[in-house]
Short mmCIF file of C-alpha atoms (C1' of nucleotides) in Angstrom, two decimals:
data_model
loop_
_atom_site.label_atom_id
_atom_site.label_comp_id
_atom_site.label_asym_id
_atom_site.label_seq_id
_atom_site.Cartn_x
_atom_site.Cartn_y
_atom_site.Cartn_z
CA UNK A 1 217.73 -52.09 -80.37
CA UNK A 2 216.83 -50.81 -77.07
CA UNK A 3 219.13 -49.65 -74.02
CA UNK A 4 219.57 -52.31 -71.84
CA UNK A 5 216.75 -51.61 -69.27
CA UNK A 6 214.64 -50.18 -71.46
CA UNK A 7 211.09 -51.96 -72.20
CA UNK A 8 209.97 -52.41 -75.61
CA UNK A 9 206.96 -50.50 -76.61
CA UNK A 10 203.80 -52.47 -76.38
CA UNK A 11 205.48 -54.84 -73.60
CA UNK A 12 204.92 -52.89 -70.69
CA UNK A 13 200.82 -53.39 -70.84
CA UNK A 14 201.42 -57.10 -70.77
CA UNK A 15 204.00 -56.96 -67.87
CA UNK A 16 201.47 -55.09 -66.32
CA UNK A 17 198.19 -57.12 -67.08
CA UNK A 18 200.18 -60.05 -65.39
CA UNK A 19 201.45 -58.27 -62.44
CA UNK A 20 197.91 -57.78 -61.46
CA UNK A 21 196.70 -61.50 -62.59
CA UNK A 22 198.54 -62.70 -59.20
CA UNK A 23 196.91 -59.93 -56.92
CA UNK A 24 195.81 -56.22 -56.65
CA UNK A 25 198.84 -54.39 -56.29
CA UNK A 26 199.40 -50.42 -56.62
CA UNK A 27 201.12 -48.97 -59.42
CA UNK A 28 204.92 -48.33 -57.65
CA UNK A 29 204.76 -51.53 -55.85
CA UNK A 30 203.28 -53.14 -60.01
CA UNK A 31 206.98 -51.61 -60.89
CA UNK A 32 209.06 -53.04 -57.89
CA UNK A 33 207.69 -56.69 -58.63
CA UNK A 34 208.45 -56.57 -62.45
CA UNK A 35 211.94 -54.71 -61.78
CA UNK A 36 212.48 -57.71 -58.98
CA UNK A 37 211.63 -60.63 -60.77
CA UNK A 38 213.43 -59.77 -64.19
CA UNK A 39 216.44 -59.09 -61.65
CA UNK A 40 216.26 -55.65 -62.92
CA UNK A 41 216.35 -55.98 -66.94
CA UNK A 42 213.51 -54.39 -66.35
CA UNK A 43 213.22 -50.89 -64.45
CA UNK A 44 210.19 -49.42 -64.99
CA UNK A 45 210.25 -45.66 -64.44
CA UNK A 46 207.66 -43.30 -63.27
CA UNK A 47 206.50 -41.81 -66.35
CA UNK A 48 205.99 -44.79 -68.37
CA UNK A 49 203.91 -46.41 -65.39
CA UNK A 50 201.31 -44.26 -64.39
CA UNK A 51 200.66 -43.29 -68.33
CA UNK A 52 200.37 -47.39 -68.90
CA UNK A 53 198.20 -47.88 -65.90
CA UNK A 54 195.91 -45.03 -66.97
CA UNK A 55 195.40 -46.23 -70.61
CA UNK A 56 194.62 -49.53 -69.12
CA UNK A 57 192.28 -48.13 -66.67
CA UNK A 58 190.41 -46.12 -69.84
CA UNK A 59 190.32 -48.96 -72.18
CA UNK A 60 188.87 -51.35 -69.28
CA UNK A 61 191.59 -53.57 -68.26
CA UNK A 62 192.07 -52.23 -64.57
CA UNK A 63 190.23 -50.82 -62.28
CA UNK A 64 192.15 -48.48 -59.55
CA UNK A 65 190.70 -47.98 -56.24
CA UNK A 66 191.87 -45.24 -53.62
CA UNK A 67 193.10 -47.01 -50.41
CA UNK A 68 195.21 -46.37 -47.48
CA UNK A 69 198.27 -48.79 -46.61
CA UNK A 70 198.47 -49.96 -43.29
CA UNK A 71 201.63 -46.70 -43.09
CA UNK A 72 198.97 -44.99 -42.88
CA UNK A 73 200.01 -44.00 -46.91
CA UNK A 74 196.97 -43.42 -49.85
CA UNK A 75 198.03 -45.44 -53.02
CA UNK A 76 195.34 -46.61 -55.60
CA UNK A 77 195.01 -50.12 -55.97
CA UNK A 78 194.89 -51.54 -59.27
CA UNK A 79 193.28 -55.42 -60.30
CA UNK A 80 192.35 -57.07 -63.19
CA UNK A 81 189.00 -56.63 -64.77
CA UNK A 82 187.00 -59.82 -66.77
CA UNK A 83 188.32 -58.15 -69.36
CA UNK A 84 191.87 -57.47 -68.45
CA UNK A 85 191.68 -60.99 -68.33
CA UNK A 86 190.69 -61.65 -71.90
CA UNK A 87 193.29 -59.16 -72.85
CA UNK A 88 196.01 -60.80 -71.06
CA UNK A 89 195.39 -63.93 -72.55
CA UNK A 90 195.48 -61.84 -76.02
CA UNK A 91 198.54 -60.37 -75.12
CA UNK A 92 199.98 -63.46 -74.02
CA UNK A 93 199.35 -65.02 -77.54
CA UNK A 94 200.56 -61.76 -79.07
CA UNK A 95 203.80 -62.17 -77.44
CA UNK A 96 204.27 -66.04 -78.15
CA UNK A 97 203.55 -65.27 -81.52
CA UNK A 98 205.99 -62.41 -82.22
CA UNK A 99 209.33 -64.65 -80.48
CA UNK A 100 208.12 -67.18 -82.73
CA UNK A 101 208.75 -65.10 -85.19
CA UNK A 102 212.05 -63.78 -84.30
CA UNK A 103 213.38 -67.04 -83.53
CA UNK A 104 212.20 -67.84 -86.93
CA UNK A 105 214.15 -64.98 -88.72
CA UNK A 106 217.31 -65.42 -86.20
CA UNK A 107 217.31 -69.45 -86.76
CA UNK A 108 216.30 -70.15 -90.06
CA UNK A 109 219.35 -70.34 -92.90
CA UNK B 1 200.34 -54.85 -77.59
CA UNK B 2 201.04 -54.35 -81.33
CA UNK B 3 198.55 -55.46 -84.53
CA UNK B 4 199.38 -58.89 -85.87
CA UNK B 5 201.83 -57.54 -88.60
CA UNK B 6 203.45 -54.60 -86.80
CA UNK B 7 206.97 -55.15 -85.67
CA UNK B 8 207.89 -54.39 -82.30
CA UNK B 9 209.72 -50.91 -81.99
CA UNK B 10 213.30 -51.69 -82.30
CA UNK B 11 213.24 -55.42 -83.38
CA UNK B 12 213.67 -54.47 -87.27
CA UNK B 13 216.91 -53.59 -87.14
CA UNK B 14 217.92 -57.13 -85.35
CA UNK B 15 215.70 -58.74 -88.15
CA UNK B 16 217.66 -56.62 -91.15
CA UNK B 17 220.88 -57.79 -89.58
CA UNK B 18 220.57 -61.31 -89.31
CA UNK B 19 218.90 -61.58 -92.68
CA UNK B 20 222.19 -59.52 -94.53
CA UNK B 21 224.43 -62.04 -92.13
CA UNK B 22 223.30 -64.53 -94.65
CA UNK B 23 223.87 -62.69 -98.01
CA UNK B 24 223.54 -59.09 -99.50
CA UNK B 25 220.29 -58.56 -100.27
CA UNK B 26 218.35 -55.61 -101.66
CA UNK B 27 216.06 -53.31 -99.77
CA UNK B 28 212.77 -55.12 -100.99
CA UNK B 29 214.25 -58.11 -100.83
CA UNK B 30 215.00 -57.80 -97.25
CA UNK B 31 211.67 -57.03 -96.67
CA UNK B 32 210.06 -60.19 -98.79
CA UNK B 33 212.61 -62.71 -97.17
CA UNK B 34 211.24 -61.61 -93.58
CA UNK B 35 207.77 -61.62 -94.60
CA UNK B 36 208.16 -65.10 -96.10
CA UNK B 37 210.08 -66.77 -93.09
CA UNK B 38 207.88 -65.61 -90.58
CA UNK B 39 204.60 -66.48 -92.52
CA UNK B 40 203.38 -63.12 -92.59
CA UNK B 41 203.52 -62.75 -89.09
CA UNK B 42 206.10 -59.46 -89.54
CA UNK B 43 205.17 -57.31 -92.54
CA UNK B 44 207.92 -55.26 -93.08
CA UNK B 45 206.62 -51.38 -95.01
CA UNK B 46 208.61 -49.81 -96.85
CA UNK B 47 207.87 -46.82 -94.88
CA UNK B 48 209.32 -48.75 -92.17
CA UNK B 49 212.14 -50.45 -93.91
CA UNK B 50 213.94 -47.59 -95.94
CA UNK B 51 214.32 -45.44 -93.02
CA UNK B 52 215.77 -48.68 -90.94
CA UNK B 53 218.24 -49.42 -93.73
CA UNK B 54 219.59 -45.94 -93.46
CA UNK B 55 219.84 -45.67 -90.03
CA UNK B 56 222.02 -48.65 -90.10
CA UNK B 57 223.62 -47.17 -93.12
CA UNK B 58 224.28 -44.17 -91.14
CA UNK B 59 225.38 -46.21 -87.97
CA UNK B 60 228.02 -48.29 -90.01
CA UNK B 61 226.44 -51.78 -89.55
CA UNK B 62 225.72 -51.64 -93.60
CA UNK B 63 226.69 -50.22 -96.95
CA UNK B 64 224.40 -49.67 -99.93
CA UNK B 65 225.76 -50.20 -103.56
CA UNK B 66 223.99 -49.26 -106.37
CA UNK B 67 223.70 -51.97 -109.35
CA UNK B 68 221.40 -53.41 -111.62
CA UNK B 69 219.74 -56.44 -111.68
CA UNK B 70 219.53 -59.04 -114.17
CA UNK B 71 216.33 -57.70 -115.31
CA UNK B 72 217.73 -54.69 -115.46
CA UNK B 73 216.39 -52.84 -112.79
CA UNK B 74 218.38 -50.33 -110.14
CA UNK B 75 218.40 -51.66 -106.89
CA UNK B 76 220.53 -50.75 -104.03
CA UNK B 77 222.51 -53.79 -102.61
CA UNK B 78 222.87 -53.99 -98.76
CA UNK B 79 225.87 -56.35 -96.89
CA UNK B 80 226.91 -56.18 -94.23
CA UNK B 81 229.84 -54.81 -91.82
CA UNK B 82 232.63 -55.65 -89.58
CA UNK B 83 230.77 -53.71 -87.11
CA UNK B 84 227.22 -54.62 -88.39
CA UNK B 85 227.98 -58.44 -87.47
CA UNK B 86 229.46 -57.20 -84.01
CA UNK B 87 226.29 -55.29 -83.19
CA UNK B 88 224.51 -58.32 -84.64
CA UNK B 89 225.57 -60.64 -81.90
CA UNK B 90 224.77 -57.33 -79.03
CA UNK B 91 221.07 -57.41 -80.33
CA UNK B 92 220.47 -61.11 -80.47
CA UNK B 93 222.16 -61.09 -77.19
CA UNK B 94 219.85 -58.40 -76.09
CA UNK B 95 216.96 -59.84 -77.69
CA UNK B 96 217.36 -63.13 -75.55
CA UNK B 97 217.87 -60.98 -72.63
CA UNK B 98 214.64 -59.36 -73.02
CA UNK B 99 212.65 -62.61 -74.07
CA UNK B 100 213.64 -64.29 -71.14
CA UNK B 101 212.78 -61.50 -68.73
CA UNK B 102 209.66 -61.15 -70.28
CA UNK B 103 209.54 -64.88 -69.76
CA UNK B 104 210.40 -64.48 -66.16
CA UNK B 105 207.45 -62.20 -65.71
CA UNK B 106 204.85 -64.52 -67.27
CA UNK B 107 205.94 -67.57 -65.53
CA UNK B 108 206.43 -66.26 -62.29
CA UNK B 109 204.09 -66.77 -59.33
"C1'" DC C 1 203.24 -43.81 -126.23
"C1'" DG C 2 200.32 -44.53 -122.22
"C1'" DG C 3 199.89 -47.61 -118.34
"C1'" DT C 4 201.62 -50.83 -115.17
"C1'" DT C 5 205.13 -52.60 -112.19
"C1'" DG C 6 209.23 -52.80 -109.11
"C1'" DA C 7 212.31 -50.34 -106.28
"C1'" DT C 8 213.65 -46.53 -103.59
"C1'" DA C 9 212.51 -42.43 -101.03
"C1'" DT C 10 210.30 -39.17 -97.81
"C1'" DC C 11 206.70 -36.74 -95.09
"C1'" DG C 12 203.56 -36.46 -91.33
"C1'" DA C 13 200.87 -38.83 -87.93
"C1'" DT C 14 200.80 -41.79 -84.24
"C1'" DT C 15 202.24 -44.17 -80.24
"C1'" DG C 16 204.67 -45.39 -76.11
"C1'" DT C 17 208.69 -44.81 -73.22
"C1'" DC C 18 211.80 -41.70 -70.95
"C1'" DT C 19 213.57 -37.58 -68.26
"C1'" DA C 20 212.36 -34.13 -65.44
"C1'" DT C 21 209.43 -31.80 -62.57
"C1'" DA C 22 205.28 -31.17 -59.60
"C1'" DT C 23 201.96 -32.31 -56.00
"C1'" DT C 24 200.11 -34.47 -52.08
"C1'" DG C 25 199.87 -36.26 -47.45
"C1'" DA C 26 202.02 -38.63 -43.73
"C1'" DA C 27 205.84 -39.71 -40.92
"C1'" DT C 28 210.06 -37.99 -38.80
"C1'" DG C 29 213.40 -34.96 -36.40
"C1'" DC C 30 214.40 -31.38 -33.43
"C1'" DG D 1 204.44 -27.81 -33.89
"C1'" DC D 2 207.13 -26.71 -37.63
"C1'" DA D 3 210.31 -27.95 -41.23
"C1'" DT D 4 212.09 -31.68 -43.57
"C1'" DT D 5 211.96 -35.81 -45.75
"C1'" DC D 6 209.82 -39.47 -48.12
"C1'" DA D 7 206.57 -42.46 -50.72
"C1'" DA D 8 203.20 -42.44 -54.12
"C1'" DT D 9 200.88 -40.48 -57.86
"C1'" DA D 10 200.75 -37.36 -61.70
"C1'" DT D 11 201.89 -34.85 -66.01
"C1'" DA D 12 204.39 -32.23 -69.57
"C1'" DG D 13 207.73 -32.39 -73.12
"C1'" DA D 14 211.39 -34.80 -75.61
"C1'" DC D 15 212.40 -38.50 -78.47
"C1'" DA D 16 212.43 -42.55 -81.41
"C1'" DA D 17 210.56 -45.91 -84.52
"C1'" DT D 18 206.84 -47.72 -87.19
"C1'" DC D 19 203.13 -46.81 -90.28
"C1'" DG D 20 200.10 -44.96 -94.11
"C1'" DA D 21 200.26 -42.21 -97.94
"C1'" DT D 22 202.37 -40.30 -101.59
"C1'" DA D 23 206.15 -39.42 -104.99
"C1'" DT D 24 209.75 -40.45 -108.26
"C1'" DC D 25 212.05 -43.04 -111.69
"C1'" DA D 26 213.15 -46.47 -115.09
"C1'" DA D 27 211.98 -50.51 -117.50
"C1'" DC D 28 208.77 -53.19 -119.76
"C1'" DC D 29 204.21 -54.17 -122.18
"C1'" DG D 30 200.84 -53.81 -125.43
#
DNA sequence: CGGTTGATATCGATTGTCTATATTGAATGC
DNA sequence: GCATTCAATATAGACAATCGATATCAACCG
């Protein structure tokens, strides 16, 4: 099983994808919200980020846009695409499916 | 997010456990029981499986006996460990952990 | 005896996360 | 104004686990 903060492999796209459903974020502040709200099961580092949000980007899920914070800082802004959305909804299925399934294995004697 | 059959990176060995927990079992047997309980939703290879099995082998969760069956075929007998049904209870506990983070994220707004 | 089947095994490819390091530009300190 | 620090983005390389494909072996079948 994985380390403790560690994100399975395949999750991160969906924590992602539903980060952005609320509102255009950029990717460090995408990682602060999922790290907050899972009270920090969740860390996501660096160099799983920017690799997820750029294989998002390619396949058409996100669009990131160069802007400047009001620091005076350049981040790219990332938000969901029409379909991002239909792949969230995918994902979200995906997901429910697969702790079905678990709970299945883990609860049926 | 993974193909309808593939198992999440790290969630086989949580779904090997629990199903030894209930009696020793066989390699393909392992691997049919899963199958069968989830529907199909978890398709367990046996590229996948044999390597798992040894790892936990190797880790000390399981041991592997050689015998025959009653059709008289060699099959190599899993149960499990002292240690096997300690780790058991850290990956369902970790498996809950991550669900409801997960969960968190989804739900949140 | 040749072919099929069931069970175990292993190799290489693929994929996604992680650690570590790099780069950039702006604010900050002195 | 120059050096330092810092926040944000980026990428390379290591690593781990699943998968597809292939192999072996023994029993059984016809």
């Amino acid at each position: 099983m994985a380390q403790p903060t560690e994100i399975l492999k395949g999750t991160l796209a969906l924590l992602i994808l539903r980060t952005l459903e609320l509102e255009p974020r950029h990717g460090v502040s995408i990682a602060d919200r999922i790290e907050q709200i899972t009270k920090g099961t969740f860390s996501v580092k660096a160099g799983s980020l920017f690799p997820a949000l750029h294989r998002l980007e390619q396949e058409g899920f996100i669009t990131g846009e160069w802007s400047v914070t009001d620091a005076g800082r350049r981040v790219k802004s990332y938000r969901l695409t029409t379909a991002g959305r239909q792949q969230l909804i995918a994902e979200k299925k995906q997901w429910a499916r697969i702790v079905s399934a678990v709970g299945l294995v883990l609860d049926t004697d």
